[in-house]
């Protein structure tokens, strides 16, 4: 009887070990599939853009000349537009998202938190083309008529940064694209911040309040240090969305291959350039240049995410020490 029980236990242990190995290989295969898909996408874009890189070399990145008729292509204007619009979006979205998350977790009454939180999550599900159409038909006319004339007349006269806000009040332009992007990424960042703020143990905050801390001191000295890594991850998640956005930016950016220091002037971005011109690319060099732009966008996004990973690792090491 005892030998039978021992044999059954050994068979069960062997079966469990076999299942564990199979499950481990399945998970490893899923992770490897992600790496292969990522590498395949990057290599395919690099291969598709080889003609542009071979023809123009480093000038493809540094040149601002984009002439489809003369077959001269430079990516600096789309790169500049992508980085500037994303930077504007993050400058606006980060403090707004922090305020929303702080309001929902620390200030808002209980009955208000669920409806407002649900509304923010619904904003994240709106298609980007809807944001673009709203920006073009509602936001752009309002800015051109009521906001940008004042910006040009007042901020445009400042001695150092005035060139950033001087220009005709067209409505479409780099600043408008940044504002629309900010509205789009706020739901992502604020949702992440709200969720991680809710993970802070209540006893830690109550202890700080018992010691006489104000609400701001509790947030700054208790909540943020406890959730710092997750908050930074959420911010870079929103930045990745802003860098790769296509349709919303295409509607309101102006799609002009002109380099201007003014944020009120039309510009272009990598994603908008590809979306607008890929169907019209009638030569191999033209198509290769657009695919090379896609590869550059991949590189920019990869660098941003790599920097985020390094920052999170440094924070983890510092917290561990």
mmCIF file of N, CA, C and O in Angstrom, residues 225-287:
data_model
loop_
_atom_site.group_PDB
_atom_site.id
_atom_site.type_symbol
_atom_site.label_atom_id
_atom_site.label_comp_id
_atom_site.label_asym_id
_atom_site.label_seq_id
_atom_site.Cartn_x
_atom_site.Cartn_y
_atom_site.Cartn_z
ATOM 1 N N UNK A 225 7.023 59.624 -3.241
ATOM 2 C CA UNK A 225 8.149 58.695 -3.077
ATOM 3 C C UNK A 225 7.735 57.227 -3.146
ATOM 4 O O UNK A 225 8.482 56.389 -3.657
ATOM 5 N N UNK A 226 6.546 56.915 -2.652
ATOM 6 C CA UNK A 226 6.090 55.522 -2.659
ATOM 7 C C UNK A 226 5.769 55.038 -4.074
ATOM 8 O O UNK A 226 5.945 53.855 -4.390
ATOM 9 N N UNK A 227 5.310 55.940 -4.941
ATOM 10 C CA UNK A 227 4.854 55.548 -6.281
ATOM 11 C C UNK A 227 5.718 56.142 -7.389
ATOM 12 O O UNK A 227 5.295 56.187 -8.538
ATOM 13 N N UNK A 228 6.927 56.587 -7.070
ATOM 14 C CA UNK A 228 7.730 57.334 -8.028
ATOM 15 C C UNK A 228 8.008 56.546 -9.300
ATOM 16 O O UNK A 228 7.864 57.056 -10.416
ATOM 17 N N UNK A 229 8.402 55.301 -9.174
ATOM 18 C CA UNK A 229 8.752 54.505 -10.349
ATOM 19 C C UNK A 229 7.551 54.314 -11.264
ATOM 20 O O UNK A 229 7.656 54.458 -12.494
ATOM 21 N N UNK A 230 6.397 54.008 -10.690
ATOM 22 C CA UNK A 230 5.198 53.791 -11.496
ATOM 23 C C UNK A 230 4.733 55.088 -12.150
ATOM 24 O O UNK A 230 4.254 55.088 -13.289
ATOM 25 N N UNK A 231 4.881 56.211 -11.460
ATOM 26 C CA UNK A 231 4.479 57.498 -12.034
ATOM 27 C C UNK A 231 5.351 57.831 -13.242
ATOM 28 O O UNK A 231 4.850 58.265 -14.290
ATOM 29 N N UNK A 232 6.659 57.622 -13.114
ATOM 30 C CA UNK A 232 7.549 57.881 -14.247
ATOM 31 C C UNK A 232 7.220 56.950 -15.411
ATOM 32 O O UNK A 232 7.222 57.366 -16.580
ATOM 33 N N UNK A 233 6.914 55.700 -15.119
ATOM 34 C CA UNK A 233 6.515 54.775 -16.177
ATOM 35 C C UNK A 233 5.265 55.239 -16.889
ATOM 36 O O UNK A 233 5.166 55.151 -18.125
ATOM 37 N N UNK A 234 4.285 55.747 -16.147
ATOM 38 C CA UNK A 234 3.071 56.258 -16.776
ATOM 39 C C UNK A 234 3.325 57.482 -17.635
ATOM 40 O O UNK A 234 2.727 57.648 -18.703
ATOM 41 N N UNK A 235 4.229 58.345 -17.188
ATOM 42 C CA UNK A 235 4.568 59.534 -17.972
ATOM 43 C C UNK A 235 5.207 59.142 -19.296
ATOM 44 O O UNK A 235 4.867 59.681 -20.365
ATOM 45 N N UNK A 236 6.120 58.191 -19.267
ATOM 46 C CA UNK A 236 6.769 57.780 -20.507
ATOM 47 C C UNK A 236 5.816 56.990 -21.403
ATOM 48 O O UNK A 236 5.984 56.967 -22.617
ATOM 49 N N UNK A 237 4.829 56.337 -20.807
ATOM 50 C CA UNK A 237 3.793 55.702 -21.618
ATOM 51 C C UNK A 237 3.023 56.749 -22.410
ATOM 52 O O UNK A 237 2.765 56.588 -23.613
ATOM 53 N N UNK A 238 2.665 57.854 -21.750
ATOM 54 C CA UNK A 238 1.999 58.935 -22.464
ATOM 55 C C UNK A 238 2.894 59.576 -23.503
ATOM 56 O O UNK A 238 2.432 59.956 -24.585
ATOM 57 N N UNK A 239 4.194 59.694 -23.209
ATOM 58 C CA UNK A 239 5.126 60.261 -24.175
ATOM 59 C C UNK A 239 5.229 59.380 -25.414
ATOM 60 O O UNK A 239 5.293 59.885 -26.547
ATOM 61 N N UNK A 240 5.248 58.077 -25.226
ATOM 62 C CA UNK A 240 5.272 57.169 -26.373
ATOM 63 C C UNK A 240 4.038 57.324 -27.231
ATOM 64 O O UNK A 240 4.117 57.287 -28.475
ATOM 65 N N UNK A 241 2.874 57.530 -26.602
ATOM 66 C CA UNK A 241 1.640 57.768 -27.368
ATOM 67 C C UNK A 241 1.743 59.073 -28.141
ATOM 68 O O UNK A 241 1.318 59.168 -29.303
ATOM 69 N N UNK A 242 2.297 60.110 -27.520
ATOM 70 C CA UNK A 242 2.404 61.405 -28.186
ATOM 71 C C UNK A 242 3.363 61.351 -29.371
ATOM 72 O O UNK A 242 3.123 61.980 -30.402
ATOM 73 N N UNK A 243 4.454 60.611 -29.240
ATOM 74 C CA UNK A 243 5.431 60.547 -30.323
ATOM 75 C C UNK A 243 4.873 59.836 -31.559
ATOM 76 O O UNK A 243 5.195 60.206 -32.690
ATOM 77 N N UNK A 244 4.058 58.824 -31.350
ATOM 78 C CA UNK A 244 3.582 58.032 -32.479
ATOM 79 C C UNK A 244 2.217 58.395 -33.001
ATOM 80 O O UNK A 244 1.724 57.738 -33.926
ATOM 81 N N UNK A 245 1.574 59.423 -32.436
ATOM 82 C CA UNK A 245 0.227 59.777 -32.876
ATOM 83 C C UNK A 245 0.239 60.289 -34.323
ATOM 84 O O UNK A 245 1.122 61.033 -34.730
ATOM 85 N N UNK A 246 -0.782 59.867 -35.073
ATOM 86 C CA UNK A 246 -0.812 60.183 -36.506
ATOM 87 C C UNK A 246 -1.984 61.070 -36.895
ATOM 88 O O UNK A 246 -1.814 62.223 -37.285
ATOM 89 N N UNK A 247 -3.200 60.549 -36.792
ATOM 90 C CA UNK A 247 -4.344 61.216 -37.403
ATOM 91 C C UNK A 247 -4.665 62.545 -36.736
ATOM 92 O O UNK A 247 -4.929 63.539 -37.421
ATOM 93 N N UNK A 248 -4.659 62.593 -35.407
ATOM 94 C CA UNK A 248 -4.994 63.842 -34.732
ATOM 95 C C UNK A 248 -4.007 64.942 -35.099
ATOM 96 O O UNK A 248 -4.392 66.094 -35.332
ATOM 97 N N UNK A 249 -2.720 64.579 -35.168
ATOM 98 C CA UNK A 249 -1.695 65.559 -35.525
ATOM 99 C C UNK A 249 -1.835 65.969 -36.983
ATOM 100 O O UNK A 249 -1.654 67.143 -37.348
ATOM 101 N N UNK A 250 -2.151 65.031 -37.846
ATOM 102 C CA UNK A 250 -2.285 65.327 -39.277
ATOM 103 C C UNK A 250 -3.351 66.384 -39.542
ATOM 104 O O UNK A 250 -3.197 67.237 -40.416
ATOM 105 N N UNK A 251 -4.429 66.361 -38.777
ATOM 106 C CA UNK A 251 -5.516 67.310 -39.000
ATOM 107 C C UNK A 251 -5.134 68.736 -38.627
ATOM 108 O O UNK A 251 -5.600 69.684 -39.267
ATOM 109 N N UNK A 252 -4.325 68.934 -37.597
ATOM 110 C CA UNK A 252 -4.156 70.278 -37.032
ATOM 111 C C UNK A 252 -2.731 70.810 -37.133
ATOM 112 O O UNK A 252 -2.497 71.970 -36.775
ATOM 113 N N UNK A 253 -1.786 70.028 -37.611
ATOM 114 C CA UNK A 253 -0.394 70.486 -37.628
ATOM 115 C C UNK A 253 -0.088 71.386 -38.814
ATOM 116 O O UNK A 253 0.797 72.232 -38.746
ATOM 117 N N UNK A 254 -0.793 71.221 -39.907
ATOM 118 C CA UNK A 254 -0.576 72.061 -41.066
ATOM 119 C C UNK A 254 0.153 71.372 -42.192
ATOM 120 O O UNK A 254 0.039 71.776 -43.351
ATOM 121 N N UNK A 255 0.957 70.350 -41.872
ATOM 122 C CA UNK A 255 1.631 69.524 -42.881
ATOM 123 C C UNK A 255 2.451 70.354 -43.861
ATOM 124 O O UNK A 255 2.326 70.224 -45.087
ATOM 125 N N UNK A 256 3.298 71.227 -43.313
ATOM 126 C CA UNK A 256 4.170 72.074 -44.120
ATOM 127 C C UNK A 256 5.620 71.694 -43.837
ATOM 128 O O UNK A 256 6.040 71.654 -42.673
ATOM 129 N N UNK A 257 6.382 71.410 -44.882
ATOM 130 C CA UNK A 257 7.788 71.061 -44.727
ATOM 131 C C UNK A 257 8.634 72.334 -44.642
ATOM 132 O O UNK A 257 9.492 72.601 -45.475
ATOM 133 N N UNK A 258 8.355 73.121 -43.635
ATOM 134 C CA UNK A 258 9.086 74.364 -43.406
ATOM 135 C C UNK A 258 9.502 74.422 -41.946
ATOM 136 O O UNK A 258 8.684 74.187 -41.053
ATOM 137 N N UNK A 259 10.759 74.758 -41.722
ATOM 138 C CA UNK A 259 11.292 74.840 -40.369
ATOM 139 C C UNK A 259 11.116 76.260 -39.849
ATOM 140 O O UNK A 259 11.609 77.220 -40.442
ATOM 141 N N UNK A 260 10.393 76.413 -38.745
ATOM 142 C CA UNK A 260 10.120 77.726 -38.174
ATOM 143 C C UNK A 260 10.247 77.649 -36.664
ATOM 144 O O UNK A 260 9.851 76.659 -36.043
ATOM 145 N N UNK A 261 10.786 78.707 -36.079
ATOM 146 C CA UNK A 261 10.884 78.760 -34.621
ATOM 147 C C UNK A 261 9.545 79.093 -33.981
ATOM 148 O O UNK A 261 9.356 78.844 -32.787
ATOM 149 N N UNK A 262 8.619 79.656 -34.740
ATOM 150 C CA UNK A 262 7.320 80.030 -34.194
ATOM 151 C C UNK A 262 6.446 78.798 -34.016
ATOM 152 O O UNK A 262 6.287 77.979 -34.940
ATOM 153 N N UNK A 263 5.846 78.676 -32.848
ATOM 154 C CA UNK A 263 4.938 77.567 -32.573
ATOM 155 C C UNK A 263 3.574 77.776 -33.215
ATOM 156 O O UNK A 263 2.763 76.844 -33.258
ATOM 157 N N UNK A 264 3.309 78.980 -33.712
ATOM 158 C CA UNK A 264 2.026 79.258 -34.360
ATOM 159 C C UNK A 264 2.022 78.906 -35.840
ATOM 160 O O UNK A 264 0.962 78.898 -36.461
ATOM 161 N N UNK A 265 3.193 78.630 -36.390
ATOM 162 C CA UNK A 265 3.296 78.329 -37.805
ATOM 163 C C UNK A 265 3.044 76.843 -38.064
ATOM 164 O O UNK A 265 3.311 75.998 -37.209
ATOM 165 N N UNK A 266 2.536 76.505 -39.249
ATOM 166 C CA UNK A 266 2.354 75.082 -39.591
ATOM 167 C C UNK A 266 3.688 74.349 -39.633
ATOM 168 O O UNK A 266 4.729 74.938 -39.943
ATOM 169 N N UNK A 267 3.650 73.073 -39.332
ATOM 170 C CA UNK A 267 4.836 72.231 -39.373
ATOM 171 C C UNK A 267 4.473 70.846 -39.860
ATOM 172 O O UNK A 267 3.470 70.658 -40.548
ATOM 173 N N UNK A 268 5.279 69.878 -39.473
ATOM 174 C CA UNK A 268 5.027 68.505 -39.883
ATOM 175 C C UNK A 268 5.620 67.570 -38.845
ATOM 176 O O UNK A 268 6.442 67.969 -38.015
ATOM 177 N N UNK A 269 5.217 66.326 -38.892
ATOM 178 C CA UNK A 269 5.756 65.299 -38.021
ATOM 179 C C UNK A 269 6.025 64.045 -38.838
ATOM 180 O O UNK A 269 5.593 63.932 -39.991
ATOM 181 N N UNK A 270 6.728 63.110 -38.259
ATOM 182 C CA UNK A 270 7.075 61.893 -38.988
ATOM 183 C C UNK A 270 5.816 61.111 -39.357
ATOM 184 O O UNK A 270 5.615 60.717 -40.513
ATOM 185 N N UNK A 271 4.956 60.886 -38.372
ATOM 186 C CA UNK A 271 3.751 60.096 -38.627
ATOM 187 C C UNK A 271 2.824 60.798 -39.623
ATOM 188 O O UNK A 271 2.241 60.152 -40.505
ATOM 189 N N UNK A 272 2.682 62.129 -39.508
ATOM 190 C CA UNK A 272 1.813 62.856 -40.424
ATOM 191 C C UNK A 272 2.372 62.848 -41.842
ATOM 192 O O UNK A 272 1.609 62.741 -42.814
ATOM 193 N N UNK A 273 3.684 62.950 -41.972
ATOM 194 C CA UNK A 273 4.288 62.916 -43.306
ATOM 195 C C UNK A 273 4.035 61.580 -43.992
ATOM 196 O O UNK A 273 3.679 61.524 -45.176
ATOM 197 N N UNK A 274 4.209 60.501 -43.256
ATOM 198 C CA UNK A 274 3.973 59.177 -43.842
ATOM 199 C C UNK A 274 2.511 59.000 -44.235
ATOM 200 O O UNK A 274 2.190 58.499 -45.319
ATOM 201 N N UNK A 275 1.605 59.425 -43.339
ATOM 202 C CA UNK A 275 0.179 59.253 -43.623
ATOM 203 C C UNK A 275 -0.266 60.078 -44.822
ATOM 204 O O UNK A 275 -1.105 59.637 -45.619
ATOM 205 N N UNK A 276 0.274 61.272 -44.974
ATOM 206 C CA UNK A 276 -0.157 62.167 -46.050
ATOM 207 C C UNK A 276 0.425 61.799 -47.406
ATOM 208 O O UNK A 276 -0.233 61.974 -48.440
ATOM 209 N N UNK A 277 1.653 61.309 -47.431
ATOM 210 C CA UNK A 277 2.373 61.229 -48.694
ATOM 211 C C UNK A 277 2.654 59.813 -49.181
ATOM 212 O O UNK A 277 3.147 59.650 -50.296
ATOM 213 N N UNK A 278 2.372 58.810 -48.384
ATOM 214 C CA UNK A 278 2.742 57.459 -48.817
ATOM 215 C C UNK A 278 1.963 57.043 -50.062
ATOM 216 O O UNK A 278 2.498 56.385 -50.956
ATOM 217 N N UNK A 279 0.680 57.418 -50.110
ATOM 218 C CA UNK A 279 -0.128 57.042 -51.280
ATOM 219 C C UNK A 279 0.313 57.783 -52.533
ATOM 220 O O UNK A 279 0.042 57.324 -53.654
ATOM 221 N N UNK A 280 0.998 58.913 -52.381
ATOM 222 C CA UNK A 280 1.427 59.703 -53.526
ATOM 223 C C UNK A 280 2.869 59.428 -53.928
ATOM 224 O O UNK A 280 3.356 60.032 -54.883
ATOM 225 N N UNK A 281 3.551 58.558 -53.200
ATOM 226 C CA UNK A 281 4.951 58.271 -53.509
ATOM 227 C C UNK A 281 5.024 57.479 -54.815
ATOM 228 O O UNK A 281 4.642 56.301 -54.871
ATOM 229 N N UNK A 282 5.521 58.124 -55.874
ATOM 230 C CA UNK A 282 5.506 57.515 -57.200
ATOM 231 C C UNK A 282 6.880 57.030 -57.656
ATOM 232 O O UNK A 282 7.019 56.579 -58.793
ATOM 233 N N UNK A 283 7.896 57.138 -56.809
ATOM 234 C CA UNK A 283 9.229 56.648 -57.164
ATOM 235 C C UNK A 283 9.760 55.794 -56.019
ATOM 236 O O UNK A 283 9.307 55.903 -54.865
ATOM 237 N N UNK A 284 10.729 54.952 -56.327
ATOM 238 C CA UNK A 284 11.319 54.089 -55.307
ATOM 239 C C UNK A 284 12.026 54.903 -54.229
ATOM 240 O O UNK A 284 11.965 54.564 -53.038
ATOM 241 N N UNK A 285 12.705 55.986 -54.629
ATOM 242 C CA UNK A 285 13.411 56.814 -53.660
ATOM 243 C C UNK A 285 12.436 57.528 -52.737
ATOM 244 O O UNK A 285 12.690 57.669 -51.539
ATOM 245 N N UNK A 286 11.306 57.963 -53.281
ATOM 246 C CA UNK A 286 10.278 58.628 -52.474
ATOM 247 C C UNK A 286 9.732 57.664 -51.417
ATOM 248 O O UNK A 286 9.643 58.001 -50.227
ATOM 249 N N UNK A 287 9.363 56.467 -51.842
ATOM 250 C CA UNK A 287 8.841 55.478 -50.909
ATOM 251 C C UNK A 287 9.897 55.076 -49.886
ATOM 252 O O UNK A 287 9.603 54.897 -48.698
#
